[in-house]
Amino acid sequence: GLFPLRSEALLSDLSGDAARARLSGLLIGAELRAMRDAWERHAVTLIGETGLAARYERALMGHGGIVERSDANALTRAGLAVHHALLEEAP
């Protein structure tokens, strides 16, 4: 899938945005194909940037996956707060 993408970029004046979107789709597809046994058996929790997480969610749900999403910023802040509290307790 990568070679035709490169060819189209060179020969058909494919825009950078379109090329990035297709490349992202190819990589997500390859990753999900490699991990199919895991996500077919278990729900997947997505933690990440909203746009990228949405692409993973669409791909997984389009193939019957069960998806839960968590807010990466909220989880990061919570983790930092716990770490800060531990540092405050340290002698």
PDB file of C-alpha atoms in Angstrom:
ATOM      1  CA  GLY A   1       0.000   0.000   0.000  1.00  0.00           C
ATOM      2  CA  LEU A   2       2.916   2.379   0.512  1.00  0.00           C
ATOM      3  CA  PHE A   3       4.333   2.232  -3.009  1.00  0.00           C
ATOM      4  CA  PRO A   4       1.069   3.202  -4.767  1.00  0.00           C
ATOM      5  CA  LEU A   5       0.711   6.082  -2.307  1.00  0.00           C
ATOM      6  CA  ARG A   6       4.191   7.344  -3.178  1.00  0.00           C
ATOM      7  CA  SER A   7       3.541   6.880  -6.901  1.00  0.00           C
ATOM      8  CA  GLU A   8       0.302   8.834  -6.728  1.00  0.00           C
ATOM      9  CA  ALA A   9       2.036  11.621  -4.822  1.00  0.00           C
ATOM     10  CA  LEU A  10       4.652  11.881  -7.557  1.00  0.00           C
ATOM     11  CA  LEU A  11       2.500  11.313 -10.646  1.00  0.00           C
ATOM     12  CA  SER A  12      -0.914  12.697  -9.740  1.00  0.00           C
ATOM     13  CA  ASP A  13       0.028  15.667  -7.589  1.00  0.00           C
ATOM     14  CA  LEU A  14      -1.575  14.153  -4.480  1.00  0.00           C
ATOM     15  CA  SER A  15      -1.734  16.826  -1.769  1.00  0.00           C
ATOM     16  CA  GLY A  16       0.306  16.450   1.392  1.00  0.00           C
ATOM     17  CA  ASP A  17      -2.853  16.364   3.515  1.00  0.00           C
ATOM     18  CA  ALA A  18      -4.381  13.589   1.423  1.00  0.00           C
ATOM     19  CA  ALA A  19      -1.134  11.621   1.461  1.00  0.00           C
ATOM     20  CA  ARG A  20      -0.868  11.925   5.269  1.00  0.00           C
ATOM     21  CA  ALA A  21      -4.480  10.830   5.713  1.00  0.00           C
ATOM     22  CA  ARG A  22      -3.979   7.771   3.514  1.00  0.00           C
ATOM     23  CA  LEU A  23      -0.691   6.896   5.200  1.00  0.00           C
ATOM     24  CA  SER A  24      -2.364   7.161   8.600  1.00  0.00           C
ATOM     25  CA  GLY A  25      -5.129   4.831   7.404  1.00  0.00           C
ATOM     26  CA  LEU A  26      -2.609   2.310   6.066  1.00  0.00           C
ATOM     27  CA  LEU A  27      -0.653   2.301   9.328  1.00  0.00           C
ATOM     28  CA  ILE A  28      -3.756   2.025  11.511  1.00  0.00           C
ATOM     29  CA  GLY A  29      -5.028  -0.805   9.316  1.00  0.00           C
ATOM     30  CA  ALA A  30      -1.709  -2.672   9.534  1.00  0.00           C
ATOM     31  CA  GLU A  31      -1.563  -2.242  13.305  1.00  0.00           C
ATOM     32  CA  LEU A  32      -5.133  -3.425  13.838  1.00  0.00           C
ATOM     33  CA  ARG A  33      -4.645  -6.363  11.483  1.00  0.00           C
ATOM     34  CA  ALA A  34      -1.566  -7.436  13.466  1.00  0.00           C
ATOM     35  CA  MET A  35      -3.454  -7.162  16.777  1.00  0.00           C
ATOM     36  CA  ARG A  36      -6.775  -8.585  15.586  1.00  0.00           C
ATOM     37  CA  ASP A  37      -6.781 -11.526  18.014  1.00  0.00           C
ATOM     38  CA  ALA A  38      -6.513  -9.121  20.953  1.00  0.00           C
ATOM     39  CA  TRP A  39      -9.182  -6.601  19.968  1.00  0.00           C
ATOM     40  CA  GLU A  40     -11.637  -9.238  18.802  1.00  0.00           C
ATOM     41  CA  ARG A  41     -11.569 -10.783  22.294  1.00  0.00           C
ATOM     42  CA  HIS A  42     -11.344  -7.692  24.486  1.00  0.00           C
ATOM     43  CA  ALA A  43     -12.595  -4.130  24.571  1.00  0.00           C
ATOM     44  CA  VAL A  44      -9.978  -1.560  23.600  1.00  0.00           C
ATOM     45  CA  THR A  45      -9.474   1.591  25.634  1.00  0.00           C
ATOM     46  CA  LEU A  46      -8.168   4.423  23.488  1.00  0.00           C
ATOM     47  CA  ILE A  47      -6.108   7.118  25.179  1.00  0.00           C
ATOM     48  CA  GLY A  48      -4.692   9.779  22.918  1.00  0.00           C
ATOM     49  CA  GLU A  49      -5.116  12.871  20.827  1.00  0.00           C
ATOM     50  CA  THR A  50      -8.780  13.287  19.916  1.00  0.00           C
ATOM     51  CA  GLY A  51      -8.439  13.145  16.132  1.00  0.00           C
ATOM     52  CA  LEU A  52      -6.158  10.114  16.082  1.00  0.00           C
ATOM     53  CA  ALA A  53      -8.240   8.290  18.690  1.00  0.00           C
ATOM     54  CA  ALA A  54     -11.344   8.935  16.565  1.00  0.00           C
ATOM     55  CA  ARG A  55      -9.655   7.324  13.534  1.00  0.00           C
ATOM     56  CA  TYR A  56      -8.763   4.246  15.578  1.00  0.00           C
ATOM     57  CA  GLU A  57     -12.291   4.134  16.972  1.00  0.00           C
ATOM     58  CA  ARG A  58     -13.866   4.261  13.497  1.00  0.00           C
ATOM     59  CA  ALA A  59     -11.552   1.531  12.229  1.00  0.00           C
ATOM     60  CA  LEU A  60     -12.139  -0.752  15.206  1.00  0.00           C
ATOM     61  CA  MET A  61     -15.890  -0.273  15.341  1.00  0.00           C
ATOM     62  CA  GLY A  62     -16.117  -0.740  11.578  1.00  0.00           C
ATOM     63  CA  HIS A  63     -14.822  -4.268  12.131  1.00  0.00           C
ATOM     64  CA  GLY A  64     -16.885  -5.095  15.200  1.00  0.00           C
ATOM     65  CA  GLY A  65     -14.446  -3.975  17.893  1.00  0.00           C
ATOM     66  CA  ILE A  66     -15.635  -2.685  21.246  1.00  0.00           C
ATOM     67  CA  VAL A  67     -14.096   0.681  22.063  1.00  0.00           C
ATOM     68  CA  GLU A  68     -13.916   2.843  25.152  1.00  0.00           C
ATOM     69  CA  ARG A  69     -12.267   6.254  25.007  1.00  0.00           C
ATOM     70  CA  SER A  70     -10.523   8.108  27.793  1.00  0.00           C
ATOM     71  CA  ASP A  71      -9.438  11.740  27.815  1.00  0.00           C
ATOM     72  CA  ALA A  72      -5.641  11.777  27.521  1.00  0.00           C
ATOM     73  CA  ASN A  73      -5.348  15.262  29.039  1.00  0.00           C
ATOM     74  CA  ALA A  74      -7.438  14.346  32.079  1.00  0.00           C
ATOM     75  CA  LEU A  75      -5.443  11.149  32.627  1.00  0.00           C
ATOM     76  CA  THR A  76      -2.154  13.028  32.284  1.00  0.00           C
ATOM     77  CA  ARG A  77      -3.261  15.644  34.820  1.00  0.00           C
ATOM     78  CA  ALA A  78      -4.426  12.937  37.226  1.00  0.00           C
ATOM     79  CA  GLY A  79      -1.113  11.097  36.907  1.00  0.00           C
ATOM     80  CA  LEU A  80       0.860  14.274  37.484  1.00  0.00           C
ATOM     81  CA  ALA A  81      -1.252  15.097  40.537  1.00  0.00           C
ATOM     82  CA  VAL A  82      -0.577  11.653  42.029  1.00  0.00           C
ATOM     83  CA  HIS A  83       3.131  12.001  41.314  1.00  0.00           C
ATOM     84  CA  HIS A  84       3.180  15.478  42.881  1.00  0.00           C
ATOM     85  CA  ALA A  85       1.442  14.162  45.986  1.00  0.00           C
ATOM     86  CA  LEU A  86       4.024  11.379  46.284  1.00  0.00           C
ATOM     87  CA  LEU A  87       6.842  13.881  45.997  1.00  0.00           C
ATOM     88  CA  GLU A  88       5.269  16.028  48.710  1.00  0.00           C
ATOM     89  CA  GLU A  89       5.146  12.994  51.037  1.00  0.00           C
ATOM     90  CA  ALA A  90       8.770  12.010  50.418  1.00  0.00           C
ATOM     91  CA  PRO A  91      11.202  12.759  53.248  1.00  0.00           C
TER      92      PRO A  91
END
